PDB file of C-alpha atoms in Angstrom:
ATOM      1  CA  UNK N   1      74.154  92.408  55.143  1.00  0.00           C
ATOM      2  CA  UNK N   2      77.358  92.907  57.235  1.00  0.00           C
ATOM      3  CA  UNK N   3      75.640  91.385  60.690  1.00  0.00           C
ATOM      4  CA  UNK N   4      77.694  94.454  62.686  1.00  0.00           C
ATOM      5  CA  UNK N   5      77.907  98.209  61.542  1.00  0.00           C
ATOM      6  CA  UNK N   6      79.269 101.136  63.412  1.00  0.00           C
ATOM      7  CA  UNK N   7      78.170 104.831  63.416  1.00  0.00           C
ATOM      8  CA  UNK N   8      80.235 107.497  62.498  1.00  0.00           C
ATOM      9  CA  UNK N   9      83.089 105.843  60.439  1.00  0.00           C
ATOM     10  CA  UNK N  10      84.733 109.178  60.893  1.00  0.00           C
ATOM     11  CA  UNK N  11      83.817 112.005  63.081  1.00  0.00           C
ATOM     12  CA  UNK N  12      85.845 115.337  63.844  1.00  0.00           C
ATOM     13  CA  UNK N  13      85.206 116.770  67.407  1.00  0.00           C
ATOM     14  CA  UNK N  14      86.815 119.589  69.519  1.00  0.00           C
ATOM     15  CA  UNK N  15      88.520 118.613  72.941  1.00  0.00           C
ATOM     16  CA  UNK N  16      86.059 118.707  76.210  1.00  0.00           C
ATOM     17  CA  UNK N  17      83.307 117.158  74.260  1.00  0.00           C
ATOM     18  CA  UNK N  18      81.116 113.906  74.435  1.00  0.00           C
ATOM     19  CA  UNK N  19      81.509 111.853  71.835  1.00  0.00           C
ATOM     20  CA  UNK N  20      78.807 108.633  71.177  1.00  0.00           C
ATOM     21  CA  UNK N  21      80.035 105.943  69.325  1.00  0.00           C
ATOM     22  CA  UNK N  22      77.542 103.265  67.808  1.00  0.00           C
ATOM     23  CA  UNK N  23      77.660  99.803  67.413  1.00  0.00           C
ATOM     24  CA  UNK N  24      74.714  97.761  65.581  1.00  0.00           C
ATOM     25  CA  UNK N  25      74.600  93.770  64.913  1.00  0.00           C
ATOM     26  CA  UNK N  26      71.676  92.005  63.351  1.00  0.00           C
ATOM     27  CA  UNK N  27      73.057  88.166  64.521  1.00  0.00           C
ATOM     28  CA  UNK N  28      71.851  88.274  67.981  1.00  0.00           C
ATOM     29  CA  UNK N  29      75.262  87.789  69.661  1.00  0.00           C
ATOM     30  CA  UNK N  30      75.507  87.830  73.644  1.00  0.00           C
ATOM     31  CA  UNK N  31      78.575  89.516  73.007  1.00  0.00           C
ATOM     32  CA  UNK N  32      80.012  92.797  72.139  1.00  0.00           C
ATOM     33  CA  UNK N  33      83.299  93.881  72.344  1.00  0.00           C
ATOM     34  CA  UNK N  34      85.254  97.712  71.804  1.00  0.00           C
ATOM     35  CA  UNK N  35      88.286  98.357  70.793  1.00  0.00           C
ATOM     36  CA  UNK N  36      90.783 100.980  69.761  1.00  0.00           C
ATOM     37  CA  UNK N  37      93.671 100.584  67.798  1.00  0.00           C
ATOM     38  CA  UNK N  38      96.769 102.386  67.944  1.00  0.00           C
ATOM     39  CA  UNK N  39      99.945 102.538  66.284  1.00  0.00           C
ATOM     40  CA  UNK N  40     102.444 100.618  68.310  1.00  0.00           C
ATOM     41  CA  UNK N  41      99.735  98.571  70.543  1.00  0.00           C
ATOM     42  CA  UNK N  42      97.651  96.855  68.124  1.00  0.00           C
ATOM     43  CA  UNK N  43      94.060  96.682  69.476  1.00  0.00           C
ATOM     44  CA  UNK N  44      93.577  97.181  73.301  1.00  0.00           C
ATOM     45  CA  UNK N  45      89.866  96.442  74.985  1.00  0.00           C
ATOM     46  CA  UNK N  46      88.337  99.283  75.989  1.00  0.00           C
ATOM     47  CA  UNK N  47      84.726  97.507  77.691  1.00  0.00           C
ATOM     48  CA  UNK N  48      82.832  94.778  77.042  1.00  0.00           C
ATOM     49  CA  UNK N  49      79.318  93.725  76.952  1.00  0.00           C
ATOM     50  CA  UNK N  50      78.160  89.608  78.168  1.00  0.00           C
ATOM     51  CA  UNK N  51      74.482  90.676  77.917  1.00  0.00           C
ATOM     52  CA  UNK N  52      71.926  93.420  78.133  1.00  0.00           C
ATOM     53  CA  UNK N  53      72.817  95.688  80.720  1.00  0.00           C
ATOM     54  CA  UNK N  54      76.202  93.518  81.417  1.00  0.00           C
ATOM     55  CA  UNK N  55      79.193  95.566  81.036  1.00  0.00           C
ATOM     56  CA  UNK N  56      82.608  95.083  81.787  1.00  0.00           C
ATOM     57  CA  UNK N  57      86.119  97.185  81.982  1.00  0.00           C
ATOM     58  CA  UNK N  58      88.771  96.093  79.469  1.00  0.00           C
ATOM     59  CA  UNK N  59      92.251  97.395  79.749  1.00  0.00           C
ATOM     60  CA  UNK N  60      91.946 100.823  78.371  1.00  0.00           C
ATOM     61  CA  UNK N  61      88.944 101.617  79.580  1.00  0.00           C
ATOM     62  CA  UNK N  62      89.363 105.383  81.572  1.00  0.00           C
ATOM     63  CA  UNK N  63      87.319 107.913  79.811  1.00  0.00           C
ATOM     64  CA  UNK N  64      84.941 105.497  78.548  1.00  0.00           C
ATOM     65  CA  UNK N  65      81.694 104.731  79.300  1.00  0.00           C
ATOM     66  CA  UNK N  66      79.581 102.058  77.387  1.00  0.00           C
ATOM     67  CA  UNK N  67      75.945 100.680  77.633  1.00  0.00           C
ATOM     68  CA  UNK N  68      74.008  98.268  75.830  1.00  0.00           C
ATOM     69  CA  UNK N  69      70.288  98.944  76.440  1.00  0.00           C
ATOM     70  CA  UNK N  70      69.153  96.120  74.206  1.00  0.00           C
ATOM     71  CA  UNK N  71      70.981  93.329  72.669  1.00  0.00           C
ATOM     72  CA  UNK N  72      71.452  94.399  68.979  1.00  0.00           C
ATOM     73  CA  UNK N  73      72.850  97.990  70.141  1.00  0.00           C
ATOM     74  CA  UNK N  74      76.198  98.409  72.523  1.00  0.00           C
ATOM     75  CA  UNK N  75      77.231 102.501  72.657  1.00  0.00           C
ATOM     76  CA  UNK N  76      80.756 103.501  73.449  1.00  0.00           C
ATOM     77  CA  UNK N  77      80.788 107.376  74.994  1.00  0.00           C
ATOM     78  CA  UNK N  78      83.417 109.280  75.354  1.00  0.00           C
ATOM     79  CA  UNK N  79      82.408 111.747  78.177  1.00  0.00           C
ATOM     80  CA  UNK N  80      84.895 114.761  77.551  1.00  0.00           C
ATOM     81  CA  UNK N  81      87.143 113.400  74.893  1.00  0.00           C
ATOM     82  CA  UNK N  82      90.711 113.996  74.567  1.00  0.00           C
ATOM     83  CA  UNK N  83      93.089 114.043  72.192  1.00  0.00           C
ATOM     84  CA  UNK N  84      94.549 111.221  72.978  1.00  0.00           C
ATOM     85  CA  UNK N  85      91.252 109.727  72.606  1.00  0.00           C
ATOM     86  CA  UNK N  86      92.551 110.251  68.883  1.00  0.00           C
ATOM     87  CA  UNK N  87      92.092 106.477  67.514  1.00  0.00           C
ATOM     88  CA  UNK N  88      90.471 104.267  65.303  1.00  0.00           C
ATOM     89  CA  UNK N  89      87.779 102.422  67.232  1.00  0.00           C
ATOM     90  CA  UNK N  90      86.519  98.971  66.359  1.00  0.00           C
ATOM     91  CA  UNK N  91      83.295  97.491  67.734  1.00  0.00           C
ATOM     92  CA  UNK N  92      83.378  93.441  67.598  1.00  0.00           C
ATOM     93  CA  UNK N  93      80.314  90.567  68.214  1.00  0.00           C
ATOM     94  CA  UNK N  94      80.885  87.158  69.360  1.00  0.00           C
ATOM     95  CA  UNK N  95      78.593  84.248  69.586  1.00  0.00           C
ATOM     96  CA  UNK N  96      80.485  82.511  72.219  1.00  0.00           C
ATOM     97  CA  UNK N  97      83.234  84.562  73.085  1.00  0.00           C
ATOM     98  CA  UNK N  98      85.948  81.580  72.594  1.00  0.00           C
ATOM     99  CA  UNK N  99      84.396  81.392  68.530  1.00  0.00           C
ATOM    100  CA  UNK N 100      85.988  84.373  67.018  1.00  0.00           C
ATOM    101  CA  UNK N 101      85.254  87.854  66.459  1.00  0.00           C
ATOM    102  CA  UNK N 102      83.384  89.599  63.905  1.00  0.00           C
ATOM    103  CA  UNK N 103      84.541  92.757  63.814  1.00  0.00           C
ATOM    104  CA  UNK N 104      82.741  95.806  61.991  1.00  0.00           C
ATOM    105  CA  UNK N 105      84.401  98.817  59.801  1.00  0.00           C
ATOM    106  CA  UNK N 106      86.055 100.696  62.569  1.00  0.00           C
ATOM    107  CA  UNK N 107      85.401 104.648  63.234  1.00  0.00           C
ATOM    108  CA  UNK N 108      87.925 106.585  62.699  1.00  0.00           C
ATOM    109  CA  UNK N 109      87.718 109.757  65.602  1.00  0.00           C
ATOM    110  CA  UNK N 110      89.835 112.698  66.103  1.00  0.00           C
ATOM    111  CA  UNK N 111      90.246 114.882  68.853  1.00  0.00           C
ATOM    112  CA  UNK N 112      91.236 118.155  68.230  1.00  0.00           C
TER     113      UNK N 112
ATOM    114  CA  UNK M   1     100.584  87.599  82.232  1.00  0.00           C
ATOM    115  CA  UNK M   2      98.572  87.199  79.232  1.00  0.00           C
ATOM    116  CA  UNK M   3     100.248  88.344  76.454  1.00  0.00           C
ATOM    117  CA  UNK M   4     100.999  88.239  72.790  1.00  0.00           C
ATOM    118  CA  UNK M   5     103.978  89.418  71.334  1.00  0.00           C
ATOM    119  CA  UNK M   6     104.749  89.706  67.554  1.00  0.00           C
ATOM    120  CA  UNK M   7     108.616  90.968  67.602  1.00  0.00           C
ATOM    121  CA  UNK M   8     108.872  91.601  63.965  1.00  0.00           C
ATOM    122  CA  UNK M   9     107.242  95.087  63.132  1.00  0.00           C
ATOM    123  CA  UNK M  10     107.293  95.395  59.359  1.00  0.00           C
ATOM    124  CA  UNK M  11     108.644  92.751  56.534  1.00  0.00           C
ATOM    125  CA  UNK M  12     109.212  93.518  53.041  1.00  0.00           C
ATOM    126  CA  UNK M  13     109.509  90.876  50.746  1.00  0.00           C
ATOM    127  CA  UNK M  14     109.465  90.582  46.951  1.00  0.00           C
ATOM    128  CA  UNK M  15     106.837  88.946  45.482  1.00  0.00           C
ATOM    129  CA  UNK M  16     107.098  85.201  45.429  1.00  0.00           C
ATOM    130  CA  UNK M  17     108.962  84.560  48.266  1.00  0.00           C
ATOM    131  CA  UNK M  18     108.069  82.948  51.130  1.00  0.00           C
ATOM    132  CA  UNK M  19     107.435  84.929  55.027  1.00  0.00           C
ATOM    133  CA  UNK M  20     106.612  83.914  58.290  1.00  0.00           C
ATOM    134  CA  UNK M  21     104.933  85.989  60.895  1.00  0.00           C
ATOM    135  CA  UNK M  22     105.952  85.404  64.108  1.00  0.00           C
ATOM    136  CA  UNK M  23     103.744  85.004  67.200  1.00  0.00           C
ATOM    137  CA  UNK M  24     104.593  83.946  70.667  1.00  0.00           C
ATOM    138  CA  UNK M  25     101.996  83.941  73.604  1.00  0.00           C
ATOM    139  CA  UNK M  26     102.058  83.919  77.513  1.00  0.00           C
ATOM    140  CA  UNK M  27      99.269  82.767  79.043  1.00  0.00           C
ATOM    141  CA  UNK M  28      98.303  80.566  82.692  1.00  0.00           C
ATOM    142  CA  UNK M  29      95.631  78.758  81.439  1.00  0.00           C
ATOM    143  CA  UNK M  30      95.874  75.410  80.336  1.00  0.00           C
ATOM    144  CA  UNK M  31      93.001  76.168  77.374  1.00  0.00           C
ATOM    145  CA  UNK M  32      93.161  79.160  75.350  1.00  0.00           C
ATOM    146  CA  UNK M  33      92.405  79.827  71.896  1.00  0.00           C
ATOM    147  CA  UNK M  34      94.938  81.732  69.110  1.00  0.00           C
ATOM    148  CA  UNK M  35      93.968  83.647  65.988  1.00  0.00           C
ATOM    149  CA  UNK M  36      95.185  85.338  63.195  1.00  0.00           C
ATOM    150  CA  UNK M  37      93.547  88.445  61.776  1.00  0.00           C
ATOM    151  CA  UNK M  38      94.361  90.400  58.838  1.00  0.00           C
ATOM    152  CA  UNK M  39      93.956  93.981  58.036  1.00  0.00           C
ATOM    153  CA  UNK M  40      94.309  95.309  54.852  1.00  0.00           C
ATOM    154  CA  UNK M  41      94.722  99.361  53.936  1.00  0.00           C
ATOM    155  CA  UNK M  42      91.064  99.237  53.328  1.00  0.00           C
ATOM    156  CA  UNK M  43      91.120  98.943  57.488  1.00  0.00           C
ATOM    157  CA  UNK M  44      89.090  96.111  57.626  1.00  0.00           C
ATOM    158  CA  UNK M  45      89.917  93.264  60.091  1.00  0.00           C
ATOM    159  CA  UNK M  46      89.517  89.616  58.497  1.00  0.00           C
ATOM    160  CA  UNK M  47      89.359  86.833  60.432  1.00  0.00           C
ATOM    161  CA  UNK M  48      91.945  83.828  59.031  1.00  0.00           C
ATOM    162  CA  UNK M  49      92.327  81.176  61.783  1.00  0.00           C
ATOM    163  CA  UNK M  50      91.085  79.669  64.905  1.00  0.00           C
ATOM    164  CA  UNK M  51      93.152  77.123  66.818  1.00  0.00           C
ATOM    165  CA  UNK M  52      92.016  75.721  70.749  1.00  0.00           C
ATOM    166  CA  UNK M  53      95.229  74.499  72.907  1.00  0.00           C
ATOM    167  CA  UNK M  54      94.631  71.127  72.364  1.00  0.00           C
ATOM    168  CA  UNK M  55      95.128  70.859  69.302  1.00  0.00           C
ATOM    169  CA  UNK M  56      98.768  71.128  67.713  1.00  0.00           C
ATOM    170  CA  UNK M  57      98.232  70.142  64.214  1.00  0.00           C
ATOM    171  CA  UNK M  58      99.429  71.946  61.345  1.00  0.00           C
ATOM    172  CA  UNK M  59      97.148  73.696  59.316  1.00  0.00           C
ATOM    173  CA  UNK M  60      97.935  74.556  54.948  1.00  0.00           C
ATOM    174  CA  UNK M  61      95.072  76.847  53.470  1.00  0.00           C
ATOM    175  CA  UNK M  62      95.976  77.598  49.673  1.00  0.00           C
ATOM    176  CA  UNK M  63      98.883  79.706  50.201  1.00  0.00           C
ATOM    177  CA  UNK M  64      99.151  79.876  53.924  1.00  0.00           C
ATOM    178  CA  UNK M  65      99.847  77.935  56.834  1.00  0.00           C
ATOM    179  CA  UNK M  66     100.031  77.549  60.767  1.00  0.00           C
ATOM    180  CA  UNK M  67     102.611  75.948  62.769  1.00  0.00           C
ATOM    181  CA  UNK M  68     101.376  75.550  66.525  1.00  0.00           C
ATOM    182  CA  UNK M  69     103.788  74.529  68.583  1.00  0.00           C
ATOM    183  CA  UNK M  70     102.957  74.568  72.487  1.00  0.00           C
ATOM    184  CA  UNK M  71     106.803  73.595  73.901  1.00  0.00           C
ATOM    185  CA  UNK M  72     107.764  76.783  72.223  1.00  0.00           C
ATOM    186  CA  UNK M  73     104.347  79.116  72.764  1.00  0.00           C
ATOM    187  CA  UNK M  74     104.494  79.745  69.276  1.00  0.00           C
ATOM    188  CA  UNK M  75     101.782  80.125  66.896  1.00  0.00           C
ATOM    189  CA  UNK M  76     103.816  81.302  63.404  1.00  0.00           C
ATOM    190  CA  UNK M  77     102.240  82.276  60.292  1.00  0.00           C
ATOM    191  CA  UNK M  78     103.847  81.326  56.970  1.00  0.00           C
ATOM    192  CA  UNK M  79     103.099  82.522  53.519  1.00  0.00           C
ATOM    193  CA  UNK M  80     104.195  80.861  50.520  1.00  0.00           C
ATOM    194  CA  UNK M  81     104.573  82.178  47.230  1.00  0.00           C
ATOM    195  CA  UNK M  82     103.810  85.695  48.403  1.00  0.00           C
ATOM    196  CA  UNK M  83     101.551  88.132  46.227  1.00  0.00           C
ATOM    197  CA  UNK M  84     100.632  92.011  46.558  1.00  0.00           C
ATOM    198  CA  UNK M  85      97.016  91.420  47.718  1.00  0.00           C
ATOM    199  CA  UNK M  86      98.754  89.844  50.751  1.00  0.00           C
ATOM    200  CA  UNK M  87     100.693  93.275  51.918  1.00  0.00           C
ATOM    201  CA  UNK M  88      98.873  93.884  54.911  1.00  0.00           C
ATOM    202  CA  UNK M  89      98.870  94.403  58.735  1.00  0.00           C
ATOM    203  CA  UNK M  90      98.231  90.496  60.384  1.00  0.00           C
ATOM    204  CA  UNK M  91      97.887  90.724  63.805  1.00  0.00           C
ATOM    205  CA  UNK M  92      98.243  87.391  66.227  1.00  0.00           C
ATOM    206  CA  UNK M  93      95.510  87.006  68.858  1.00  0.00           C
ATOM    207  CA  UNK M  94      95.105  85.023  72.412  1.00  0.00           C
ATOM    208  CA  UNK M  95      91.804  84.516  74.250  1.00  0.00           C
ATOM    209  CA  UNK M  96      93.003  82.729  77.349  1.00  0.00           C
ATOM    210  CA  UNK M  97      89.868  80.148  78.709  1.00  0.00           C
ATOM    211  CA  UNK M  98      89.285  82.219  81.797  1.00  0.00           C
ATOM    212  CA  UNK M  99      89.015  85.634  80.305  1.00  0.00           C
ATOM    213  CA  UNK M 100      85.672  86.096  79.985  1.00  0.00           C
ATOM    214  CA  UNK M 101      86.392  85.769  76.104  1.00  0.00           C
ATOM    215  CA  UNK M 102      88.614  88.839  75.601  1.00  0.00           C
ATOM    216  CA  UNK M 103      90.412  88.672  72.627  1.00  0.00           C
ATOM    217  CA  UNK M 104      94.356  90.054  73.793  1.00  0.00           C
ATOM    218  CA  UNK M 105      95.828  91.215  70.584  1.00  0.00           C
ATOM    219  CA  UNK M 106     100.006  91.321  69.560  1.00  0.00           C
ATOM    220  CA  UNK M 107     100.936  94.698  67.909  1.00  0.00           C
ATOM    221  CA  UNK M 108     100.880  93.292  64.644  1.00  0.00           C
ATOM    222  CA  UNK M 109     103.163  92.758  61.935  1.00  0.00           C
ATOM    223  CA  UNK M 110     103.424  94.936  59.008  1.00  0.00           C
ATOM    224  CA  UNK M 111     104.145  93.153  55.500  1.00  0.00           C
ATOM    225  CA  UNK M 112     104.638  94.707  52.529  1.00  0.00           C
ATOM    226  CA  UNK M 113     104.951  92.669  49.363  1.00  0.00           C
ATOM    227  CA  UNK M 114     106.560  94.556  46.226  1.00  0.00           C
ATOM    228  CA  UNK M 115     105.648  93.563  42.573  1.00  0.00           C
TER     229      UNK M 115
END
């Protein structure tokens, strides 16, 4: 059991439409974490999660809207993508935040 | 700022010799926490090391080791003996103490290690 899986790993989608990005953990971690990675820039936060219905802006975070309902599930949208929203998106879990990462598979999106 | 910079973008080596990643940080707060992560073409992200601010000891695992060193902000990443399974993308990692546990990433070094 991987404790953290995302939904797609790859998805396809045409310019000017949403986009839902899933991200599932089994270890009961108060936090959870997105990313996108990008040649060039390594991984940049997009939001973050401390709890349920806590949410937070990382440093890429225009375009993006997350929420995390319940604590096993945190969802990454992408309201109208972009192609520039072309990227490989990691979700991540944390225990304690200053512990470490887990991170899970990635999804690999394209914008077209 | 809080930053992370890895200057070297991609190292070849030859299997069998030694590297060293190199990681520099920026940060104002007196704690903080470094990692290393590797990613391997499978994509993956694999966590290698943890290391808090106050402590500066060296650290061997099998092959690799860590060399903290706060005069310098350095946090460098030295393989020995270098094999294929280690060609990879390692990426160095900050999460300053009053972040809110964000984890500020470097862009990552390339290595490539031929047969």
């Amino acid at each position: 059991d991987a404790g953290i899986t995302q939904s797609p790993r790859h998805k396809v989608t045409e310019t000017g439409t949403p986009v839902t990005l899933r991200c599932h953990q089994t270890e009961n971690h108060r936090y959870m974490y997105w990313y996108r990675q990008d040649p060039g820039h390594g991984l940049r936060l997009i939001h973050y999660s401390y709890g349920v219905k806590d949410t937070d802006k990382g440093e890429v975070s225009d375009g993006y809207s997350v929420s995390r309902s319940k604590t096993e599930d945190f969802l990454l949208t992408l309201e109208s993508a972009t192609s520039s929203q072309t990227s490989v998106y990691f979700c991540a879990i944390s225990e304690a935040g200053f512990s470490g990462y887990t991170f899970g598979s990635g999804t690999r999106l394209t914008v077209v | 700022a809080q930053k992370v910079t890895q200057a070297q973008t991609e190292i070849s080596v030859v299997e069998k010799e030694d590297v060293t990643l190199d990681c520099v940080y920026e940060t104002r707060d007196t704690t903080y926490y470094l990692f290393w992560y590797k990613q391997p073409p499978s994509g993956e992200l694999v966590f290698l090391i943890r290391r808090n601010s106050f402590d500066e000891q060296n650290e061997i695992s099998g092959r690799y080791s860590w060399n903290f060193q706060k005069s310098t902000s350095s946090f460098n990443f030295t393989i020995t003996a270098s094999q294929v399974v280690d060609s990879a993308v390692y990426f160095c990692a900050l999460i300053p103490y009053n972040q809110g546990g964000k984890l500020i990433f470097g862009q990552g070094t390339e290595l490539s290690v031929k047969p």
